[in-house]
PDB file of N, CA and C in Angstrom:
ATOM      1  N   VAL P1246       2.156  -6.486 -14.293  1.00 71.00           N
ATOM      2  CA  VAL P1246       1.287  -5.567 -15.008  1.00 71.00           C
ATOM      3  C   VAL P1246       1.568  -5.770 -16.489  1.00 71.00           C
ATOM      4  N   SER P1247       0.524  -5.877 -17.258  1.00 75.00           N
ATOM      5  CA  SER P1247       0.761  -6.083 -18.686  1.00 75.00           C
ATOM      6  C   SER P1247      -0.157  -5.206 -19.527  1.00 75.00           C
ATOM      7  N   GLY P1248       0.180  -3.958 -19.620  1.00 69.00           N
ATOM      8  CA  GLY P1248      -0.535  -3.066 -20.514  1.00 69.00           C
ATOM      9  C   GLY P1248      -1.634  -2.238 -19.878  1.00 69.00           C
ATOM     10  N   SER P1249      -2.648  -2.867 -19.318  1.00 82.00           N
ATOM     11  CA  SER P1249      -3.787  -2.138 -18.763  1.00 82.00           C
ATOM     12  C   SER P1249      -3.397  -1.403 -17.489  1.00 82.00           C
ATOM     13  N   PRO P1250      -4.022  -0.263 -17.225  1.00 89.00           N
ATOM     14  CA  PRO P1250      -3.736   0.433 -15.960  1.00 89.00           C
ATOM     15  C   PRO P1250      -4.077  -0.454 -14.766  1.00 89.00           C
ATOM     16  N   TYR P1251      -3.243  -0.418 -13.746  1.00 89.00           N
ATOM     17  CA  TYR P1251      -3.435  -1.223 -12.541  1.00 89.00           C
ATOM     18  C   TYR P1251      -3.253  -0.309 -11.342  1.00 89.00           C
ATOM     19  N   ARG P1252      -4.269  -0.226 -10.480  1.00 91.00           N
ATOM     20  CA  ARG P1252      -4.224   0.678  -9.320  1.00 91.00           C
ATOM     21  C   ARG P1252      -3.950  -0.095  -8.043  1.00 91.00           C
ATOM     22  N   VAL P1253      -3.066   0.456  -7.226  1.00 91.00           N
ATOM     23  CA  VAL P1253      -2.649  -0.183  -5.978  1.00 91.00           C
ATOM     24  C   VAL P1253      -2.541   0.888  -4.898  1.00 91.00           C
ATOM     25  N   ASP P1254      -3.005   0.567  -3.688  1.00 88.00           N
ATOM     26  CA  ASP P1254      -2.805   1.457  -2.546  1.00 88.00           C
ATOM     27  C   ASP P1254      -1.302   1.625  -2.350  1.00 88.00           C
ATOM     28  N   THR P1255      -0.841   2.840  -2.156  1.00 88.00           N
ATOM     29  CA  THR P1255       0.601   3.085  -2.060  1.00 88.00           C
ATOM     30  C   THR P1255       1.244   2.372  -0.875  1.00 88.00           C
ATOM     31  N   GLY P1256       0.481   2.083   0.165  1.00 84.00           N
ATOM     32  CA  GLY P1256       1.023   1.389   1.328  1.00 84.00           C
ATOM     33  C   GLY P1256       1.256  -0.089   1.114  1.00 84.00           C
ATOM     34  N   ASN P1257       0.815  -0.626  -0.030  1.00 88.00           N
ATOM     35  CA  ASN P1257       0.970  -2.049  -0.297  1.00 88.00           C
ATOM     36  C   ASN P1257       2.051  -2.358  -1.332  1.00 88.00           C
ATOM     37  N   ILE P1258       2.706  -1.346  -1.862  1.00 91.00           N
ATOM     38  CA  ILE P1258       3.734  -1.559  -2.886  1.00 91.00           C
ATOM     39  C   ILE P1258       5.044  -1.960  -2.216  1.00 91.00           C
ATOM     40  N   VAL P1259       5.621  -3.067  -2.675  1.00 90.00           N
ATOM     41  CA  VAL P1259       6.920  -3.513  -2.178  1.00 90.00           C
ATOM     42  C   VAL P1259       8.013  -3.059  -3.144  1.00 90.00           C
ATOM     43  N   MET P1260       7.842  -3.351  -4.432  1.00 94.00           N
ATOM     44  CA  MET P1260       8.815  -2.948  -5.447  1.00 94.00           C
ATOM     45  C   MET P1260       8.189  -3.092  -6.817  1.00 94.00           C
ATOM     46  N   PHE P1261       8.800  -2.424  -7.804  1.00 95.00           N
ATOM     47  CA  PHE P1261       8.356  -2.583  -9.182  1.00 95.00           C
ATOM     48  C   PHE P1261       9.534  -2.362 -10.112  1.00 95.00           C
ATOM     49  N   GLU P1262       9.432  -2.949 -11.305  1.00 94.00           N
ATOM     50  CA  GLU P1262      10.526  -2.873 -12.272  1.00 94.00           C
ATOM     51  C   GLU P1262      10.593  -1.505 -12.939  1.00 94.00           C
ATOM     52  N   GLU P1263      11.766  -1.211 -13.422  1.00 91.00           N
ATOM     53  CA  GLU P1263      12.054   0.067 -14.047  1.00 91.00           C
ATOM     54  C   GLU P1263      11.171   0.355 -15.260  1.00 91.00           C
ATOM     55  N   GLY P1264      10.709  -0.647 -15.970  1.00 87.00           N
ATOM     56  CA  GLY P1264       9.928  -0.443 -17.189  1.00 87.00           C
ATOM     57  C   GLY P1264       8.495   0.010 -16.975  1.00 87.00           C
ATOM     58  N   LEU P1265       8.032   0.061 -15.739  1.00 94.00           N
ATOM     59  CA  LEU P1265       6.663   0.476 -15.457  1.00 94.00           C
ATOM     60  C   LEU P1265       6.593   1.981 -15.215  1.00 94.00           C
ATOM     61  N   ASP P1266       5.595   2.608 -15.807  1.00 95.00           N
ATOM     62  CA  ASP P1266       5.318   4.014 -15.526  1.00 95.00           C
ATOM     63  C   ASP P1266       4.261   4.063 -14.439  1.00 95.00           C
ATOM     64  N   TYR P1267       4.302   5.085 -13.584  1.00 95.00           N
ATOM     65  CA  TYR P1267       3.282   5.202 -12.550  1.00 95.00           C
ATOM     66  C   TYR P1267       3.007   6.658 -12.231  1.00 95.00           C
ATOM     67  N   ARG P1268       1.844   6.875 -11.661  1.00 95.00           N
ATOM     68  CA  ARG P1268       1.506   8.190 -11.126  1.00 95.00           C
ATOM     69  C   ARG P1268       0.697   7.969  -9.862  1.00 95.00           C
ATOM     70  N   VAL P1269       0.859   8.849  -8.902  1.00 94.00           N
ATOM     71  CA  VAL P1269       0.153   8.747  -7.629  1.00 94.00           C
ATOM     72  C   VAL P1269      -0.998   9.746  -7.645  1.00 94.00           C
ATOM     73  N   THR P1270      -2.191   9.251  -7.310  1.00 89.00           N
ATOM     74  CA  THR P1270      -3.377  10.103  -7.270  1.00 89.00           C
ATOM     75  C   THR P1270      -4.131   9.857  -5.971  1.00 89.00           C
ATOM     76  N   SER P1271      -5.036  10.741  -5.649  1.00 84.00           N
ATOM     77  CA  SER P1271      -5.856  10.541  -4.453  1.00 84.00           C
ATOM     78  C   SER P1271      -7.194   9.957  -4.867  1.00 84.00           C
ATOM     79  N   VAL P1272      -7.739   9.128  -3.961  1.00 80.00           N
ATOM     80  CA  VAL P1272      -9.027   8.512  -4.240  1.00 80.00           C
ATOM     81  C   VAL P1272     -10.031   9.186  -3.351  1.00 80.00           C
ATOM     82  N   GLY P1273     -10.581   9.939  -3.110  1.00 70.00           N
ATOM     83  CA  GLY P1273     -11.447  10.586  -2.150  1.00 70.00           C
ATOM     84  C   GLY P1273     -11.126  12.058  -2.166  1.00 70.00           C
ATOM     85  N   GLY P1274     -11.785  12.739  -1.316  1.00 64.00           N
ATOM     86  CA  GLY P1274     -11.598  14.176  -1.252  1.00 64.00           C
ATOM     87  C   GLY P1274     -10.383  14.579  -0.432  1.00 64.00           C
ATOM     88  N   LEU P1275     -10.115  15.841  -0.460  1.00 64.00           N
ATOM     89  CA  LEU P1275      -9.001  16.404   0.299  1.00 64.00           C
ATOM     90  C   LEU P1275      -9.199  16.178   1.791  1.00 64.00           C
ATOM     91  N   LYS P1276     -10.442  16.262   2.245  1.00 60.00           N
ATOM     92  CA  LYS P1276     -10.743  16.074   3.670  1.00 60.00           C
ATOM     93  C   LYS P1276     -10.303  14.692   4.144  1.00 60.00           C
ATOM     94  N   SER P1277     -10.649  13.644   3.397  1.00 57.00           N
ATOM     95  CA  SER P1277     -10.263  12.288   3.815  1.00 57.00           C
ATOM     96  C   SER P1277      -8.756  12.093   3.743  1.00 57.00           C
ATOM     97  N   LEU P1278      -8.113  12.719   2.793  1.00 57.00           N
ATOM     98  CA  LEU P1278      -6.661  12.613   2.670  1.00 57.00           C
ATOM     99  C   LEU P1278      -5.966  13.273   3.860  1.00 57.00           C
ATOM    100  N   VAL P1279      -6.407  14.465   4.232  1.00 60.00           N
ATOM    101  CA  VAL P1279      -5.777  15.209   5.322  1.00 60.00           C
ATOM    102  C   VAL P1279      -6.081  14.573   6.673  1.00 60.00           C
ATOM    103  N   LEU P1280      -7.336  14.192   6.901  1.00 60.00           N
ATOM    104  CA  LEU P1280      -7.731  13.681   8.213  1.00 60.00           C
ATOM    105  C   LEU P1280      -7.259  12.260   8.477  1.00 60.00           C
ATOM    106  N   SER P1281      -7.234  11.426   7.453  1.00 55.00           N
ATOM    107  CA  SER P1281      -6.868  10.028   7.689  1.00 55.00           C
ATOM    108  C   SER P1281      -5.479   9.680   7.188  1.00 55.00           C
ATOM    109  N   GLY P1282      -4.928  10.476   6.281  1.00 56.00           N
ATOM    110  CA  GLY P1282      -3.626  10.155   5.712  1.00 56.00           C
ATOM    111  C   GLY P1282      -3.698   9.026   4.710  1.00 56.00           C
ATOM    112  N   GLU P1283      -4.900   8.623   4.369  1.00 65.00           N
ATOM    113  CA  GLU P1283      -5.083   7.534   3.417  1.00 65.00           C
ATOM    114  C   GLU P1283      -5.691   8.080   2.140  1.00 65.00           C
ATOM    115  N   GLY P1284      -5.887   7.205   1.198  1.00 78.00           N
ATOM    116  CA  GLY P1284      -6.539   7.605  -0.027  1.00 78.00           C
ATOM    117  C   GLY P1284      -5.604   7.849  -1.183  1.00 78.00           C
ATOM    118  N   LEU P1285      -4.327   7.476  -1.063  1.00 86.00           N
ATOM    119  CA  LEU P1285      -3.396   7.614  -2.177  1.00 86.00           C
ATOM    120  C   LEU P1285      -3.237   6.273  -2.875  1.00 86.00           C
ATOM    121  N   VAL P1286      -3.350   6.290  -4.184  1.00 91.00           N
ATOM    122  CA  VAL P1286      -3.133   5.083  -4.970  1.00 91.00           C
ATOM    123  C   VAL P1286      -2.118   5.376  -6.060  1.00 91.00           C
ATOM    124  N   ALA P1287      -1.404   4.353  -6.460  1.00 94.00           N
ATOM    125  CA  ALA P1287      -0.481   4.457  -7.587  1.00 94.00           C
ATOM    126  C   ALA P1287      -1.117   3.728  -8.759  1.00 94.00           C
ATOM    127  N   GLU P1288      -1.121   4.368  -9.905  1.00 95.00           N
ATOM    128  CA  GLU P1288      -1.638   3.738 -11.117  1.00 95.00           C
ATOM    129  C   GLU P1288      -0.448   3.383 -11.997  1.00 95.00           C
ATOM    130  N   PHE P1289      -0.273   2.093 -12.253  1.00 96.00           N
ATOM    131  CA  PHE P1289       0.847   1.597 -13.046  1.00 96.00           C
ATOM    132  C   PHE P1289       0.393   1.308 -14.465  1.00 96.00           C
ATOM    133  N   ASN P1290       1.250   1.621 -15.425  1.00 94.00           N
ATOM    134  CA  ASN P1290       1.022   1.313 -16.833  1.00 94.00           C
ATOM    135  C   ASN P1290       2.299   0.741 -17.416  1.00 94.00           C
ATOM    136  N   GLY P1291       2.145  -0.109 -18.406  1.00 92.00           N
ATOM    137  CA  GLY P1291       3.296  -0.687 -19.075  1.00 92.00           C
ATOM    138  C   GLY P1291       3.380  -2.174 -18.828  1.00 92.00           C
ATOM    139  N   HIS P1292       4.552  -2.717 -19.065  1.00 92.00           N
ATOM    140  CA  HIS P1292       4.788  -4.148 -18.886  1.00 92.00           C
ATOM    141  C   HIS P1292       5.938  -4.320 -17.907  1.00 92.00           C
ATOM    142  N   GLY P1293       5.730  -5.123 -16.880  1.00 92.00           N
ATOM    143  CA  GLY P1293       6.785  -5.367 -15.913  1.00 92.00           C
ATOM    144  C   GLY P1293       6.241  -5.953 -14.632  1.00 92.00           C
ATOM    145  N   LEU P1294       7.141  -6.244 -13.732  1.00 94.00           N
ATOM    146  CA  LEU P1294       6.814  -6.887 -12.465  1.00 94.00           C
ATOM    147  C   LEU P1294       6.471  -5.845 -11.406  1.00 94.00           C
ATOM    148  N   LEU P1295       5.361  -6.071 -10.721  1.00 94.00           N
ATOM    149  CA  LEU P1295       4.931  -5.253  -9.591  1.00 94.00           C
ATOM    150  C   LEU P1295       4.710  -6.205  -8.426  1.00 94.00           C
ATOM    151  N   VAL P1296       5.419  -5.984  -7.315  1.00 94.00           N
ATOM    152  CA  VAL P1296       5.286  -6.848  -6.137  1.00 94.00           C
ATOM    153  C   VAL P1296       4.553  -6.057  -5.060  1.00 94.00           C
ATOM    154  N   MET P1297       3.482  -6.671  -4.532  1.00 91.00           N
ATOM    155  CA  MET P1297       2.672  -6.021  -3.503  1.00 91.00           C
ATOM    156  C   MET P1297       2.579  -6.918  -2.284  1.00 91.00           C
ATOM    157  N   GLN P1298       2.296  -6.307  -1.142  1.00 87.00           N
ATOM    158  CA  GLN P1298       1.978  -7.066   0.059  1.00 87.00           C
ATOM    159  C   GLN P1298       0.486  -6.887   0.315  1.00 87.00           C
ATOM    160  N   THR P1299      -0.127  -7.883   0.951  1.00 84.00           N
ATOM    161  CA  THR P1299      -1.565  -7.820   1.155  1.00 84.00           C
ATOM    162  C   THR P1299      -1.965  -6.962   2.335  1.00 84.00           C
ATOM    163  N   ARG P1300      -1.053  -6.657   3.210  1.00 80.00           N
ATOM    164  CA  ARG P1300      -1.327  -5.747   4.332  1.00 80.00           C
ATOM    165  C   ARG P1300      -0.345  -4.590   4.268  1.00 80.00           C
ATOM    166  N   SER P1301      -0.813  -3.430   4.673  1.00 74.00           N
ATOM    167  CA  SER P1301       0.105  -2.298   4.777  1.00 74.00           C
ATOM    168  C   SER P1301       1.009  -2.535   5.981  1.00 74.00           C
ATOM    169  N   ILE P1302       2.108  -1.829   6.068  1.00 77.00           N
ATOM    170  CA  ILE P1302       3.024  -1.981   7.208  1.00 77.00           C
ATOM    171  C   ILE P1302       2.300  -1.704   8.527  1.00 77.00           C
ATOM    172  N   PRO P1303       1.575  -0.572   8.677  1.00 81.00           N
ATOM    173  CA  PRO P1303       0.866  -0.353   9.947  1.00 81.00           C
ATOM    174  C   PRO P1303      -0.181  -1.435  10.226  1.00 81.00           C
ATOM    175  N   GLY P1304      -0.857  -1.914   9.188  1.00 82.00           N
ATOM    176  CA  GLY P1304      -1.839  -2.980   9.373  1.00 82.00           C
ATOM    177  C   GLY P1304      -1.190  -4.269   9.841  1.00 82.00           C
ATOM    178  N   PHE P1305      -0.036  -4.602   9.279  1.00 83.00           N
ATOM    179  CA  PHE P1305       0.676  -5.812   9.680  1.00 83.00           C
ATOM    180  C   PHE P1305       1.176  -5.696  11.114  1.00 83.00           C
ATOM    181  N   VAL P1306       1.740  -4.539  11.461  1.00 87.00           N
ATOM    182  CA  VAL P1306       2.244  -4.339  12.827  1.00 87.00           C
ATOM    183  C   VAL P1306       1.103  -4.471  13.827  1.00 87.00           C
ATOM    184  N   GLY P1307      -0.045  -3.881  13.526  1.00 89.00           N
ATOM    185  CA  GLY P1307      -1.198  -4.002  14.415  1.00 89.00           C
ATOM    186  C   GLY P1307      -1.655  -5.435  14.566  1.00 89.00           C
ATOM    187  N   TRP P1308      -1.655  -6.183  13.470  1.00 88.00           N
ATOM    188  CA  TRP P1308      -2.081  -7.576  13.500  1.00 88.00           C
ATOM    189  C   TRP P1308      -1.099  -8.427  14.304  1.00 88.00           C
ATOM    190  N   ILE P1309       0.196  -8.295  14.035  1.00 89.00           N
ATOM    191  CA  ILE P1309       1.195  -9.137  14.695  1.00 89.00           C
ATOM    192  C   ILE P1309       1.314  -8.788  16.176  1.00 89.00           C
ATOM    193  N   THR P1310       1.140  -7.514  16.521  1.00 90.00           N
ATOM    194  CA  THR P1310       1.199  -7.103  17.924  1.00 90.00           C
ATOM    195  C   THR P1310       0.102  -7.786  18.729  1.00 90.00           C
ATOM    196  N   GLY P1311      -1.070  -7.929  18.148  1.00 87.00           N
ATOM    197  CA  GLY P1311      -2.172  -8.609  18.825  1.00 87.00           C
ATOM    198  C   GLY P1311      -1.934 -10.095  19.013  1.00 87.00           C
ATOM    199  N   LYS P1312      -1.046 -10.687  18.246  1.00 90.00           N
ATOM    200  CA  LYS P1312      -0.745 -12.125  18.325  1.00 90.00           C
ATOM    201  C   LYS P1312       0.402 -12.437  19.278  1.00 90.00           C
ATOM    202  N   MET P1313       1.148 -11.424  19.685  1.00 89.00           N
ATOM    203  CA  MET P1313       2.315 -11.659  20.543  1.00 89.00           C
ATOM    204  C   MET P1313       1.875 -11.952  21.974  1.00 89.00           C
ATOM    205  N   PRO P1314       2.638 -12.809  22.668  1.00 89.00           N
ATOM    206  CA  PRO P1314       2.285 -13.113  24.058  1.00 89.00           C
ATOM    207  C   PRO P1314       2.418 -11.875  24.939  1.00 89.00           C
ATOM    208  N   LYS P1315       1.540 -11.790  25.902  1.00 83.00           N
ATOM    209  CA  LYS P1315       1.563 -10.669  26.848  1.00 83.00           C
ATOM    210  C   LYS P1315       2.618 -10.932  27.914  1.00 83.00           C
ATOM    211  N   LYS P1316       3.293  -9.876  28.352  1.00 81.00           N
ATOM    212  CA  LYS P1316       4.276 -10.011  29.436  1.00 81.00           C
ATOM    213  C   LYS P1316       3.530 -10.193  30.749  1.00 81.00           C
ATOM    214  N   SER P1317       4.039 -11.100  31.570  1.00 74.00           N
ATOM    215  CA  SER P1317       3.436 -11.278  32.897  1.00 74.00           C
ATOM    216  C   SER P1317       4.111 -10.321  33.870  1.00 74.00           C
ATOM    217  N   GLY P1318       3.391  -9.901  34.882  1.00 67.00           N
ATOM    218  CA  GLY P1318       3.933  -8.935  35.834  1.00 67.00           C
ATOM    219  C   GLY P1318       4.542  -9.605  37.046  1.00 67.00           C
ATOM    220  N   ASN P1319       5.620 -10.374  36.870  1.00 58.00           N
ATOM    221  CA  ASN P1319       6.275 -11.072  37.993  1.00 58.00           C
ATOM    222  C   ASN P1319       7.016 -10.123  38.837  1.00 58.00           C
TER     223      ASN P1319
END
């Protein structure tokens, strides 16, 4: 991040440097936040390193679970 505000879904943040300021806000209404548990973003400002993953943890688990071999019923 270098100066301009940068918004990231909170589920995709891996780590960030101490020099970055951030605030967490909701993107949608209260209804979508309560019913889905989604809609939170972090807005970063300042200069520093922000490391993100392209899938959220639940999204990755769902994806990898579908790729695993099925157990046979011997």
